[in-house]
CSV table of N, CA and C in Angstrom, one decimal:
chain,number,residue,atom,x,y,z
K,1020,UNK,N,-10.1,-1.1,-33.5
K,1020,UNK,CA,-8.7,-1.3,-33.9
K,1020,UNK,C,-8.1,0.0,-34.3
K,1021,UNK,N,-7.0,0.1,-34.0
K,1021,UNK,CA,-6.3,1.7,-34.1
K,1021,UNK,C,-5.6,1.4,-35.6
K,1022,UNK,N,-5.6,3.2,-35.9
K,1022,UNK,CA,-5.4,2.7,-37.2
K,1022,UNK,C,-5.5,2.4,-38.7
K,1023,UNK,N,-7.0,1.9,-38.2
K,1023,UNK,CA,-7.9,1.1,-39.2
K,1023,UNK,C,-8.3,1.9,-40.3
K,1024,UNK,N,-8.1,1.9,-42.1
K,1024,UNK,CA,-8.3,2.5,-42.8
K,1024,UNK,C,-9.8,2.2,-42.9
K,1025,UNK,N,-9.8,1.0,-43.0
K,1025,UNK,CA,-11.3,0.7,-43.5
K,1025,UNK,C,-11.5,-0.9,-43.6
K,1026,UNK,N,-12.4,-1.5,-44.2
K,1026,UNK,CA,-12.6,-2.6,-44.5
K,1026,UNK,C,-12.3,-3.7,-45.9
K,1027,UNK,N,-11.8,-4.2,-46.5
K,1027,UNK,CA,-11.7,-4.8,-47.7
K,1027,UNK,C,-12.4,-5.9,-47.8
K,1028,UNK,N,-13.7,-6.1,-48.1
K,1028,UNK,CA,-14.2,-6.9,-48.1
K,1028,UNK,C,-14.1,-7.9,-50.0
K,1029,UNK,N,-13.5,-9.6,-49.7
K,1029,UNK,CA,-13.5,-10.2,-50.4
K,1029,UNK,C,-14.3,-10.9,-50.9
K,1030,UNK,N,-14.7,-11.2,-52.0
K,1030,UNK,CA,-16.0,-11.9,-52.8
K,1030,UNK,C,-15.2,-13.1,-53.4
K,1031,UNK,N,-14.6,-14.3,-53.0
K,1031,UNK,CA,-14.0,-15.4,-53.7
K,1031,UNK,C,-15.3,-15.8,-53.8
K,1032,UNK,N,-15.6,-15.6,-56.0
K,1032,UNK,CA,-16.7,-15.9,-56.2
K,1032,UNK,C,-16.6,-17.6,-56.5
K,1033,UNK,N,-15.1,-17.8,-57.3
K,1033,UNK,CA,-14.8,-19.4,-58.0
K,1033,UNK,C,-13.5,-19.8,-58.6
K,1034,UNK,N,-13.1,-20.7,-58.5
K,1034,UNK,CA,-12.3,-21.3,-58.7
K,1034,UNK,C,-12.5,-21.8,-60.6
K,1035,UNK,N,-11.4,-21.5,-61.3
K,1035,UNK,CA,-11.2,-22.4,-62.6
K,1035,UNK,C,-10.5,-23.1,-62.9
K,1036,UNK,N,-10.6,-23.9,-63.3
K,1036,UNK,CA,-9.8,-25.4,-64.2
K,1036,UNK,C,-8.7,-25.4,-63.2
K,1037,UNK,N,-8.9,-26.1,-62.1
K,1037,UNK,CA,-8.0,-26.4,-61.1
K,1037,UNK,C,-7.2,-27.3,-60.4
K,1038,UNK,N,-6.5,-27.9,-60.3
K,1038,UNK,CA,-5.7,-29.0,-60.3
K,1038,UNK,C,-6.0,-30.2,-59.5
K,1039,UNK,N,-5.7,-31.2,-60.2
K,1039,UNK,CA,-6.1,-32.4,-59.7
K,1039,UNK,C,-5.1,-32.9,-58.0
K,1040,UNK,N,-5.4,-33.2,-57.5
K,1040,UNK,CA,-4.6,-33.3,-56.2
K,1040,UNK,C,-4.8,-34.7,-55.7
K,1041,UNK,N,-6.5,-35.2,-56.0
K,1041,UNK,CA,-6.5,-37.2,-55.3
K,1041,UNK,C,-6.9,-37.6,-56.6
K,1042,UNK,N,-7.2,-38.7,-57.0
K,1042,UNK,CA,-7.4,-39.5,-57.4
K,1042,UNK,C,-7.6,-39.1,-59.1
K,1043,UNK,N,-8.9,-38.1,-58.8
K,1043,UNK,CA,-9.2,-37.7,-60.0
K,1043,UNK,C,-10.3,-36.6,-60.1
K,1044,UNK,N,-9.9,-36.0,-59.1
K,1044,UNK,CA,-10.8,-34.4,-58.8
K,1044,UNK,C,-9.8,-33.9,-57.1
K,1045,UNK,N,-10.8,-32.7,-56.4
K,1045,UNK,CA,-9.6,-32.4,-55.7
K,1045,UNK,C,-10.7,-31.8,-54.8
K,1046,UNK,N,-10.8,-31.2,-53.6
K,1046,UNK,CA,-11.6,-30.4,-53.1
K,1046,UNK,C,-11.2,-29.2,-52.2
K,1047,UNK,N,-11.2,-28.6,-52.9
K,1047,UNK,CA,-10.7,-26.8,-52.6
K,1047,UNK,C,-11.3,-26.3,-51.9
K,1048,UNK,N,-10.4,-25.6,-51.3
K,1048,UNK,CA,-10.8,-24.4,-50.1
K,1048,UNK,C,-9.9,-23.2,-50.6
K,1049,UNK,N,-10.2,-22.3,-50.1
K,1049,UNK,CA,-9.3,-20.8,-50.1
K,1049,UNK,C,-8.7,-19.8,-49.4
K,1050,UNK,N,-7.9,-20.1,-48.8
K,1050,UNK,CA,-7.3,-19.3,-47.7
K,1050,UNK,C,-6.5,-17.7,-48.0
K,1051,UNK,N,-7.0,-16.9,-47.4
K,1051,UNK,CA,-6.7,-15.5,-47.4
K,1051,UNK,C,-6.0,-14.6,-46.5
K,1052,UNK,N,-4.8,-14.5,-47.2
K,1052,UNK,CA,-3.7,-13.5,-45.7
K,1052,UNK,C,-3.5,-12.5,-46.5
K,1053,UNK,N,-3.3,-11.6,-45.2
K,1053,UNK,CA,-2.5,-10.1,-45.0
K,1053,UNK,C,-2.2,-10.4,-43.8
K,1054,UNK,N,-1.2,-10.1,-43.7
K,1054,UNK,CA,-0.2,-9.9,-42.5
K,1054,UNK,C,-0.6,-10.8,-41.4
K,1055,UNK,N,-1.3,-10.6,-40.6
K,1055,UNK,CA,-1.2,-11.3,-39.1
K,1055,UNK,C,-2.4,-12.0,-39.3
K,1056,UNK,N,-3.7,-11.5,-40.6
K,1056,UNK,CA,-5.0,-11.6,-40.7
K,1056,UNK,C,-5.1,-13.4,-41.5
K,1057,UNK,N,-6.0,-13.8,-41.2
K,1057,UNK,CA,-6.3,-15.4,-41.8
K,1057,UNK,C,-7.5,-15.6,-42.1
K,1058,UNK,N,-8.2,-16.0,-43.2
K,1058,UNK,CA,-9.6,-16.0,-43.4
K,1058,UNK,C,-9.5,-17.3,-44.4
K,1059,UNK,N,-10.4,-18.4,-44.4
K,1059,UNK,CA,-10.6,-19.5,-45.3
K,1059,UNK,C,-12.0,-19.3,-45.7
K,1060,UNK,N,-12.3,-20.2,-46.8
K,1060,UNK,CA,-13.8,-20.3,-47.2
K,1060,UNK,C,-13.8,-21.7,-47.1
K,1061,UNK,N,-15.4,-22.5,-47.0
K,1061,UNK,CA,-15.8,-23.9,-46.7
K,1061,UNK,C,-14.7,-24.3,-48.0
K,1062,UNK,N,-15.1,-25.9,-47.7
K,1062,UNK,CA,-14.1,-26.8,-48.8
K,1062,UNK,C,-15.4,-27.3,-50.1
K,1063,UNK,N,-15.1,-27.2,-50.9
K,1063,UNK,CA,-16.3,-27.6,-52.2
K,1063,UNK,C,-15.9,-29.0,-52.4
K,1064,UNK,N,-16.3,-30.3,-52.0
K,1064,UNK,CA,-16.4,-31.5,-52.1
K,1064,UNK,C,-16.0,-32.0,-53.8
K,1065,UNK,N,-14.8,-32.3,-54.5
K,1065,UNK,CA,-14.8,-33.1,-55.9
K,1065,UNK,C,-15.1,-32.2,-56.8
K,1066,UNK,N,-14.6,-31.0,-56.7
K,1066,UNK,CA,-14.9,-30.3,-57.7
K,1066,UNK,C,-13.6,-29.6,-58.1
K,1067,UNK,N,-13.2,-29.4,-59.6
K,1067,UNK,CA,-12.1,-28.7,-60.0
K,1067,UNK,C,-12.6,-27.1,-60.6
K,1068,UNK,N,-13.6,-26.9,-60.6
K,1068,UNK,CA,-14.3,-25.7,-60.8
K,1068,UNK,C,-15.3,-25.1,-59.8
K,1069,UNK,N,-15.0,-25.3,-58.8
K,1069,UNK,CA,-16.0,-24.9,-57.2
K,1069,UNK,C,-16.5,-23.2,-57.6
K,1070,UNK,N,-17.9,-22.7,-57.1
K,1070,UNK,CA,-18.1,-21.8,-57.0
K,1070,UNK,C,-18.4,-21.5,-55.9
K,1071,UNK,N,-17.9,-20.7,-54.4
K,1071,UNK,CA,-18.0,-20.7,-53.2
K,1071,UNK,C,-18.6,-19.6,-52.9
K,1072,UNK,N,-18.6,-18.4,-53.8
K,1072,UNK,CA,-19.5,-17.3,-53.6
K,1072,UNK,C,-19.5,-16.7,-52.2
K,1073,UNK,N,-18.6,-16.5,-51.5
K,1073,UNK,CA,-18.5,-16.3,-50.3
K,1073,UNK,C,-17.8,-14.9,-49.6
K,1074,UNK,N,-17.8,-14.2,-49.0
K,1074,UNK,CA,-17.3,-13.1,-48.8
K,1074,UNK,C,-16.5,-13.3,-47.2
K,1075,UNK,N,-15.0,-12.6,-47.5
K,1075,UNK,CA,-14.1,-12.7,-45.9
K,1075,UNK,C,-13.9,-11.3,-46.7
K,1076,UNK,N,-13.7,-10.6,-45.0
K,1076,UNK,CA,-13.5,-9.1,-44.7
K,1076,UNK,C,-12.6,-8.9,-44.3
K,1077,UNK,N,-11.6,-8.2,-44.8
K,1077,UNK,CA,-10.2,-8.5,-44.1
K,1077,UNK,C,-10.0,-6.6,-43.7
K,1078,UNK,N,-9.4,-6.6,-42.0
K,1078,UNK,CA,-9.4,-4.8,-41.7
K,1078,UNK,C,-8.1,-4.4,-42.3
K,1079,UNK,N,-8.4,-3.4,-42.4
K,1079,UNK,CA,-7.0,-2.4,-43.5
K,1079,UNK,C,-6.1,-1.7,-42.5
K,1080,UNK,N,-5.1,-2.1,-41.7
K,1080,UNK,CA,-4.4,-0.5,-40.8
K,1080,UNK,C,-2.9,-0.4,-42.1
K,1081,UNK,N,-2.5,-1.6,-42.8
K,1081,UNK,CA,-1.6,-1.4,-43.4
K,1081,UNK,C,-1.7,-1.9,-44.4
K,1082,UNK,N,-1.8,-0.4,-45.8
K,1082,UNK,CA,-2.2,-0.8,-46.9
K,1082,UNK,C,-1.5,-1.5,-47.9
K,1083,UNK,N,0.1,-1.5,-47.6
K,1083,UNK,CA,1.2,-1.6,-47.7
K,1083,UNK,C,1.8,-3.4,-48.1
K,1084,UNK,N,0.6,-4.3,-47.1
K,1084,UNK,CA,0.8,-5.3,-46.9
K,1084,UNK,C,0.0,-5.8,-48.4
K,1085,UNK,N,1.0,-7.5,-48.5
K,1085,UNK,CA,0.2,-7.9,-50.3
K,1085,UNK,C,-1.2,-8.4,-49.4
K,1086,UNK,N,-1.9,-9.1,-50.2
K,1086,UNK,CA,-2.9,-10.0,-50.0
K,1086,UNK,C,-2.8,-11.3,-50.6
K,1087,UNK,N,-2.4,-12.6,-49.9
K,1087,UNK,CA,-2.4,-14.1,-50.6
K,1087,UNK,C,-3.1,-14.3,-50.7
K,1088,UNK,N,-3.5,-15.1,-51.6
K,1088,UNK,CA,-4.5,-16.3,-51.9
K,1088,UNK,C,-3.9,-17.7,-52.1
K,1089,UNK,N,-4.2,-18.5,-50.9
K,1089,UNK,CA,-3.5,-20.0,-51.4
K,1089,UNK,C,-4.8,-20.9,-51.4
K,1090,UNK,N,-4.7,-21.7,-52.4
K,1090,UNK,CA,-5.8,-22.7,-52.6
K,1090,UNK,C,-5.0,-24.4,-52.3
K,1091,UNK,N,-6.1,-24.9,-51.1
K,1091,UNK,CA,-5.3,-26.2,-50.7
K,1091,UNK,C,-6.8,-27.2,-50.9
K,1092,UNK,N,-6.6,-28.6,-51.5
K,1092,UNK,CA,-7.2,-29.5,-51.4
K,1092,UNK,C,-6.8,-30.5,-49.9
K,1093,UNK,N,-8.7,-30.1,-49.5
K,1093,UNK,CA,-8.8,-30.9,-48.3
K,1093,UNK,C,-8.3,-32.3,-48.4
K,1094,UNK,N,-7.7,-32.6,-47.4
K,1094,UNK,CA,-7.5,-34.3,-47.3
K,1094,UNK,C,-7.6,-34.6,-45.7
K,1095,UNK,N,-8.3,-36.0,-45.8
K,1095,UNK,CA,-9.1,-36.1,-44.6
K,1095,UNK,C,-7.9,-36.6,-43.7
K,1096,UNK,N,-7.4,-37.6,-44.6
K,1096,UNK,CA,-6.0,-38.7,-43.1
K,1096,UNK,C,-5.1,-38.6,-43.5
K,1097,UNK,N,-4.9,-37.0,-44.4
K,1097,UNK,CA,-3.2,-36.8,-44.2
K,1097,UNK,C,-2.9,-35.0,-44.3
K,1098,UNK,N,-2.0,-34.4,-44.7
K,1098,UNK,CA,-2.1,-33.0,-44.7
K,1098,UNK,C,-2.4,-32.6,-45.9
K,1099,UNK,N,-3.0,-31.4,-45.9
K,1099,UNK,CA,-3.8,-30.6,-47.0
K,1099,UNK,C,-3.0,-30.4,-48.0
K,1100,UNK,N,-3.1,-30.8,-49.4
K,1100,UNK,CA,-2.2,-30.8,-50.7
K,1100,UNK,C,-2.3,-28.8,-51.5
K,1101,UNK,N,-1.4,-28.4,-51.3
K,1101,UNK,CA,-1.3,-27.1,-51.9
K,1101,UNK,C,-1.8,-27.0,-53.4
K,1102,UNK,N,-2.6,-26.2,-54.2
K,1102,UNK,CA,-3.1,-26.2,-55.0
K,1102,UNK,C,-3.0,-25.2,-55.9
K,1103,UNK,N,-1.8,-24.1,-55.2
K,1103,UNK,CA,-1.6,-23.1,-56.5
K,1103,UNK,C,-1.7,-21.8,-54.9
K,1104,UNK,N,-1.3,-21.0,-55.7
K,1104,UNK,CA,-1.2,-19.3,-54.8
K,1104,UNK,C,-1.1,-18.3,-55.8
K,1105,UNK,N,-1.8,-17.0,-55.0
K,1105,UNK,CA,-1.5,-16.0,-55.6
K,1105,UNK,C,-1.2,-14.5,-54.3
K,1106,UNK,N,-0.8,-13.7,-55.5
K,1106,UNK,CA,-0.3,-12.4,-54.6
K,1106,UNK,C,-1.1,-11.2,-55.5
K,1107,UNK,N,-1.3,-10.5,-54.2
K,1107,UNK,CA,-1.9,-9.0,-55.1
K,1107,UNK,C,-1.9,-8.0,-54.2
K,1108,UNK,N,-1.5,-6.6,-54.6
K,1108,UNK,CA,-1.9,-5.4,-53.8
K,1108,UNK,C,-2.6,-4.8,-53.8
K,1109,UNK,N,-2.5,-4.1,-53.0
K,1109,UNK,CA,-4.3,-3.1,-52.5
K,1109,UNK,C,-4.1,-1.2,-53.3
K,1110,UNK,N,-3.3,-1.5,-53.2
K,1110,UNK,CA,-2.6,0.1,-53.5
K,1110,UNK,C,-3.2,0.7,-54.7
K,1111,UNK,N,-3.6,0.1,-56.2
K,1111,UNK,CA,-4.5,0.6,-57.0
K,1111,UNK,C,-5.9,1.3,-56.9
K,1112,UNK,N,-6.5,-0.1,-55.8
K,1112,UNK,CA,-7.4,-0.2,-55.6
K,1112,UNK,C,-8.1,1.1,-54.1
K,1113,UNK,N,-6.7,1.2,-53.7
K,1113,UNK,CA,-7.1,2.7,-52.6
K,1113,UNK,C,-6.8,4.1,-53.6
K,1114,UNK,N,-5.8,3.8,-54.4
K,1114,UNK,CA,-5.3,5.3,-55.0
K,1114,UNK,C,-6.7,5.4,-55.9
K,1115,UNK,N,-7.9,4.2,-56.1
K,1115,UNK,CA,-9.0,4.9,-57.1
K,1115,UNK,C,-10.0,5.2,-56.2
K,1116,UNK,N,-10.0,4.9,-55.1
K,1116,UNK,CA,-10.8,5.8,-53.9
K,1116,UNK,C,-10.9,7.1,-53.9
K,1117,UNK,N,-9.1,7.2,-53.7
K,1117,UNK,CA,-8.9,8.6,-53.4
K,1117,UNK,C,-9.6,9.0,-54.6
K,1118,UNK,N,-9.2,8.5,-55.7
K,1118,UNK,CA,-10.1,9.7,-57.5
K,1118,UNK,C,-11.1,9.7,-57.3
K,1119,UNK,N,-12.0,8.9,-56.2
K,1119,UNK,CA,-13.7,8.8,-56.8
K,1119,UNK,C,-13.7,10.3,-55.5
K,1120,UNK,N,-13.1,10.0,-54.3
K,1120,UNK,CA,-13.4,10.8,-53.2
K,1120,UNK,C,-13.3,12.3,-54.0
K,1121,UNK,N,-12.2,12.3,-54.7
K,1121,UNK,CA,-12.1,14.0,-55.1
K,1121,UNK,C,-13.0,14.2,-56.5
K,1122,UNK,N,-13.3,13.6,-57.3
K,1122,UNK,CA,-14.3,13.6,-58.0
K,1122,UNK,C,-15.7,13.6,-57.8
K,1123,UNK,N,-15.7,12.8,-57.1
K,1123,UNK,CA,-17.1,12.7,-56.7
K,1123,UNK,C,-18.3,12.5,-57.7
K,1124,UNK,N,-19.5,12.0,-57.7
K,1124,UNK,CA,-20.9,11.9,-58.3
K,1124,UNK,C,-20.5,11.5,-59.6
K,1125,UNK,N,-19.6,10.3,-59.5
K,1125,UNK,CA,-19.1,9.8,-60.9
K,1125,UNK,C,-20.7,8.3,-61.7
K,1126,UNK,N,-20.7,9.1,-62.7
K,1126,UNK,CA,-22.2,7.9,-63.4
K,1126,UNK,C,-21.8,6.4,-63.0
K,1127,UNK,N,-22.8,5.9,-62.6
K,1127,UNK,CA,-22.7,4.7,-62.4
K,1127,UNK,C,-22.4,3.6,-63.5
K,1128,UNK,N,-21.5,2.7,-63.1
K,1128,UNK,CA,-20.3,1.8,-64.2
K,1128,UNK,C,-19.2,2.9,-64.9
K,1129,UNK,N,-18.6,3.8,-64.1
K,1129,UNK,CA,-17.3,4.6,-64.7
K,1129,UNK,C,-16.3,4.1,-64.4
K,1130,UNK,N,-15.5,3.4,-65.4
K,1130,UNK,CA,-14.6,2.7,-64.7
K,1130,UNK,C,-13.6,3.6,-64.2
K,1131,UNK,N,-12.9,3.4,-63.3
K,1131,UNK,CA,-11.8,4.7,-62.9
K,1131,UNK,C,-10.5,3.9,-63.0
K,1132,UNK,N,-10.5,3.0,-63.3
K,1132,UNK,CA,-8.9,2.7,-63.5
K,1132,UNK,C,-9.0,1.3,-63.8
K,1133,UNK,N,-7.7,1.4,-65.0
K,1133,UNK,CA,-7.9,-0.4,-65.1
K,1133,UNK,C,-6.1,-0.8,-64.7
K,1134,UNK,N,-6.0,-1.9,-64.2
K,1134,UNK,CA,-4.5,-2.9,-64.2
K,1134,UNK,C,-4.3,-3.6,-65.1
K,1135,UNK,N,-3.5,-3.8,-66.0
K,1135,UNK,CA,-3.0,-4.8,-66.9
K,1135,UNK,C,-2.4,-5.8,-66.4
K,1136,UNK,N,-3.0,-7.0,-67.3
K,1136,UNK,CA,-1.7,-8.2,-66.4
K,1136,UNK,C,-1.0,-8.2,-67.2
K,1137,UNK,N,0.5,-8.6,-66.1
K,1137,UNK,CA,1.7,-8.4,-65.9
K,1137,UNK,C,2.6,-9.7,-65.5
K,1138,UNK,N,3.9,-9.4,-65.9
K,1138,UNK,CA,4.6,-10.5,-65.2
K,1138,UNK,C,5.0,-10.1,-63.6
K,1139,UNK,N,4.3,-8.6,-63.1
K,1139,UNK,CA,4.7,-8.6,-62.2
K,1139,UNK,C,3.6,-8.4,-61.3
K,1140,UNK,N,2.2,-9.0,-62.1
K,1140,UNK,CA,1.3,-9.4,-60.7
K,1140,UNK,C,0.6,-10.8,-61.4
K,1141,UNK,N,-0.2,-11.2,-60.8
K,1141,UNK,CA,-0.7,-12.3,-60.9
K,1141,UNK,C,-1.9,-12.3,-61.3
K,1142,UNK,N,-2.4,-11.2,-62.1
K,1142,UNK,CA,-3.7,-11.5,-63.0
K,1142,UNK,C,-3.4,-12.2,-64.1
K,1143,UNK,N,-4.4,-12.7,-64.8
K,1143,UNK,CA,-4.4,-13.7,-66.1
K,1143,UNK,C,-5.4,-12.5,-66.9
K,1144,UNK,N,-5.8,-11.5,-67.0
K,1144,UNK,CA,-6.3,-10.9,-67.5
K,1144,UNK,C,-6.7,-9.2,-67.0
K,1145,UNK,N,-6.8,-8.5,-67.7
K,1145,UNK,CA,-7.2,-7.0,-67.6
K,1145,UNK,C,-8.0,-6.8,-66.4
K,1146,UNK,N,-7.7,-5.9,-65.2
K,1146,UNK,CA,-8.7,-6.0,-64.2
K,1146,UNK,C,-9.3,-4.3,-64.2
K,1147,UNK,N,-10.9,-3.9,-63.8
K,1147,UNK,CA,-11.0,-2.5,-63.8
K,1147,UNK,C,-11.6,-2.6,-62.7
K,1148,UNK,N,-11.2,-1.5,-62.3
K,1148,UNK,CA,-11.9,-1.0,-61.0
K,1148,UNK,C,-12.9,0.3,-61.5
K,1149,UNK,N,-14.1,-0.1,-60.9
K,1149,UNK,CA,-15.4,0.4,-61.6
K,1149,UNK,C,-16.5,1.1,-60.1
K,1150,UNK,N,-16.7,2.7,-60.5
K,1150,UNK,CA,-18.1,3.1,-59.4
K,1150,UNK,C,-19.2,2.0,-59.8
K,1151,UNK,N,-20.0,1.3,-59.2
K,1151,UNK,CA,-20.7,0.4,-59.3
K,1151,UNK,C,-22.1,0.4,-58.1
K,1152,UNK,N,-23.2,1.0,-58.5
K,1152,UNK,CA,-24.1,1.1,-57.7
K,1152,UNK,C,-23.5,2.0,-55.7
K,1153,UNK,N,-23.1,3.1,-56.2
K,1153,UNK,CA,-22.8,3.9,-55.3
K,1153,UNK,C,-21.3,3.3,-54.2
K,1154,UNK,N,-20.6,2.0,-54.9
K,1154,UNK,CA,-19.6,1.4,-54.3
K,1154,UNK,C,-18.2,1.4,-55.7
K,1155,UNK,N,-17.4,1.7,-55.0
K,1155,UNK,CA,-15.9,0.9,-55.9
K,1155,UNK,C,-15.6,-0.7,-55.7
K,1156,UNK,N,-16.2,-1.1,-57.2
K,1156,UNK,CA,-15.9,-2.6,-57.1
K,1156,UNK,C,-14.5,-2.9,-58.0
K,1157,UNK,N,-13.9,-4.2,-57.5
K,1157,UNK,CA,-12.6,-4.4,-58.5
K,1157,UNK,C,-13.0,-5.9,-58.8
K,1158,UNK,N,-13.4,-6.6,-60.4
K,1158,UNK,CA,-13.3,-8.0,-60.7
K,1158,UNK,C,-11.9,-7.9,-61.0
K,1159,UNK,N,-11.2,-9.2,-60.9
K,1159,UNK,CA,-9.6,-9.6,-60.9
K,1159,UNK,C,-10.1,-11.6,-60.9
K,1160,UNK,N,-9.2,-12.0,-62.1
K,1160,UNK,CA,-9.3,-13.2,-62.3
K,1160,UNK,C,-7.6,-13.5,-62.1
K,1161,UNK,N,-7.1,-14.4,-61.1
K,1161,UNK,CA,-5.6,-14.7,-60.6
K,1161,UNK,C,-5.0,-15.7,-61.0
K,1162,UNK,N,-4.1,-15.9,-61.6
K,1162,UNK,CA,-3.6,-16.8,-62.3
K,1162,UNK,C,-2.7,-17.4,-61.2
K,1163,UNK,N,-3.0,-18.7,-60.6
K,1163,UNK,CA,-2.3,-19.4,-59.6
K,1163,UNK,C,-1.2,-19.5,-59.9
K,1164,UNK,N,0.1,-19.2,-59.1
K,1164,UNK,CA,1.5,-20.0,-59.1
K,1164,UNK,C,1.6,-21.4,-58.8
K,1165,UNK,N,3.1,-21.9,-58.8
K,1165,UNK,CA,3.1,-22.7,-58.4
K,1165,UNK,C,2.3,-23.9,-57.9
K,1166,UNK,N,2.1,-24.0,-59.3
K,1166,UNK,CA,1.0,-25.1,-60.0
K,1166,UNK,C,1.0,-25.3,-60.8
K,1167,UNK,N,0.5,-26.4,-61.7
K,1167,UNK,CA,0.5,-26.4,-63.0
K,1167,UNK,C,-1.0,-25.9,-64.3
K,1168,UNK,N,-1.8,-25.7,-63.0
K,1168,UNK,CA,-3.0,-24.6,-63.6
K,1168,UNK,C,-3.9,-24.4,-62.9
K,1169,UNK,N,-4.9,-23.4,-62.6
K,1169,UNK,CA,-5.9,-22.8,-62.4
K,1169,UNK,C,-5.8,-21.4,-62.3
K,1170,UNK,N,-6.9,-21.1,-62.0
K,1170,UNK,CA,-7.0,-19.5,-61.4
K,1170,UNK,C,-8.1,-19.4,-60.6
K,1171,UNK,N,-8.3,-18.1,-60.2
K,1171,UNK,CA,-10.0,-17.9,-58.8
K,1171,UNK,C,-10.0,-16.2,-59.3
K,1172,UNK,N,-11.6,-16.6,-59.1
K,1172,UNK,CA,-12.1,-15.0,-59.2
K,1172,UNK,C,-12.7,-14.6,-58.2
K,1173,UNK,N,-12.2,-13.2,-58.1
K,1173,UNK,CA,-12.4,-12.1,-57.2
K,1173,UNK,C,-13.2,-11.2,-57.4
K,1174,UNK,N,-13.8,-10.4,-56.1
K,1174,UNK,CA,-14.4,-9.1,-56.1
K,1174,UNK,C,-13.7,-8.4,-55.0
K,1175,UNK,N,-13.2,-7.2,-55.5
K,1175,UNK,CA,-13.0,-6.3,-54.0
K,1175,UNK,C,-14.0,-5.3,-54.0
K,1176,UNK,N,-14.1,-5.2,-52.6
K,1176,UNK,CA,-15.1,-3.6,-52.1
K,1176,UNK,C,-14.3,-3.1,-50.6
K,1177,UNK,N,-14.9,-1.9,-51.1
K,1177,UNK,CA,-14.1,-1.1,-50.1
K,1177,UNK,C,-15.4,-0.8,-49.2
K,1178,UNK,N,-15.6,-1.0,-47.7
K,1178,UNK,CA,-16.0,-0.3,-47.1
K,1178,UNK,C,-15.8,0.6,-45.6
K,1179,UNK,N,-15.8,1.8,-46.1
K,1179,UNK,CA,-15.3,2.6,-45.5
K,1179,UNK,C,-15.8,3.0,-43.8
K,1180,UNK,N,-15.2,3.1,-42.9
K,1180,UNK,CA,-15.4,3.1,-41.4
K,1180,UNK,C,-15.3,4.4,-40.9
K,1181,UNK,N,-14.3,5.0,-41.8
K,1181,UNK,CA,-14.0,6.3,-41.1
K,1181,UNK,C,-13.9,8.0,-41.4
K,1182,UNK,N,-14.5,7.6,-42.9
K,1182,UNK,CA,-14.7,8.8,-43.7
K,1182,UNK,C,-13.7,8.6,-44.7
K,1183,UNK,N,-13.6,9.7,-45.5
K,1183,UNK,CA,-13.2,9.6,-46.6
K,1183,UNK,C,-11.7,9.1,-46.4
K,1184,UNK,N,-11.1,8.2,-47.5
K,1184,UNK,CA,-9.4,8.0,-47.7
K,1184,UNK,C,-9.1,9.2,-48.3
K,1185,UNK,N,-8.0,9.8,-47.1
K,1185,UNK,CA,-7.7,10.7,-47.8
K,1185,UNK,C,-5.9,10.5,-47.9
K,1186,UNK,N,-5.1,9.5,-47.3
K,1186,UNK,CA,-3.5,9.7,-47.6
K,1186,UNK,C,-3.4,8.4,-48.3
């Protein structure tokens, strides 16, 4: 793929207190875009707190682009009921590459940057991006839109294809 910064591999570890959609539970799935890219996770059968533990790789040529998260409750004999969304960028999360790449041999667990939630991203809480066993991991807990509650937790990792990020 021309281009390609690298890889962002996603860890949708779980879903919290999540909206009811049939009767009296819901069964979630989790769908993941950037730009042209589409990635889901299996559906967790009656569960409003699913843990799917699952990892989608999404390729990087434009870092520029947000990353969605929409959460839809499967339904068998009609269309899938929307369950909440979120948005988030990648841009923190490359500019602490570049600090770890020019730093270098940073002790393992150094956090190198943290994001505050904001009204103008969609965490529900303080997220750090941390060197973590010779990798930059990012936990992020997302506070769904357009819904009337839940959130999903995250892990980002950066793996790199082409040598160091350097722009």
């Amino acid at each position: 793929m021309e281009n390609m910064l690298g890889l962002l591999r996603l860890h949708v570890i779980r879903g919290v207190n999540l909206a009811i959609r049939d009767s009296s539970s819901s069964d979630p799935y989790v769908i993941v875009r950037m730009g042209k890219q589409k990635l889901r996770t299996r559906v967790m059968k009656k569960n409003l707190n699913p843990e799917w533990n699952e990892d989608l790789t999404l390729s990087i040529t434009d870092p520029t682009l947000p990353v969605k998260i929409l959460v839809y409750d499967r339904d068998w004999f009609s269309r899938d009921d929307k369950m909440g969304d979120a948005v988030f960028h990648i841009d923190p999360f490359l500019e602490a590459i570049r600090i770890q790449n020019q730093l270098g041999g940073l002790p393992d667990g150094t956090v190198i940057m943290k994001i505050q939630a904001s009204r103008q991203n969609c965490l529900s809480e303080e997220s750090k991006i941390v060197w973590h066993k010779g990798k930059i991991v990012q936990n992020m807990f997302l506070r769904l839109q357009n819904v009337e509650r839940g959130e999903v937790e995250l892990q980002l990792e950066w793996i790199d294809v082409s040598g160091p990020l350097s722009t």
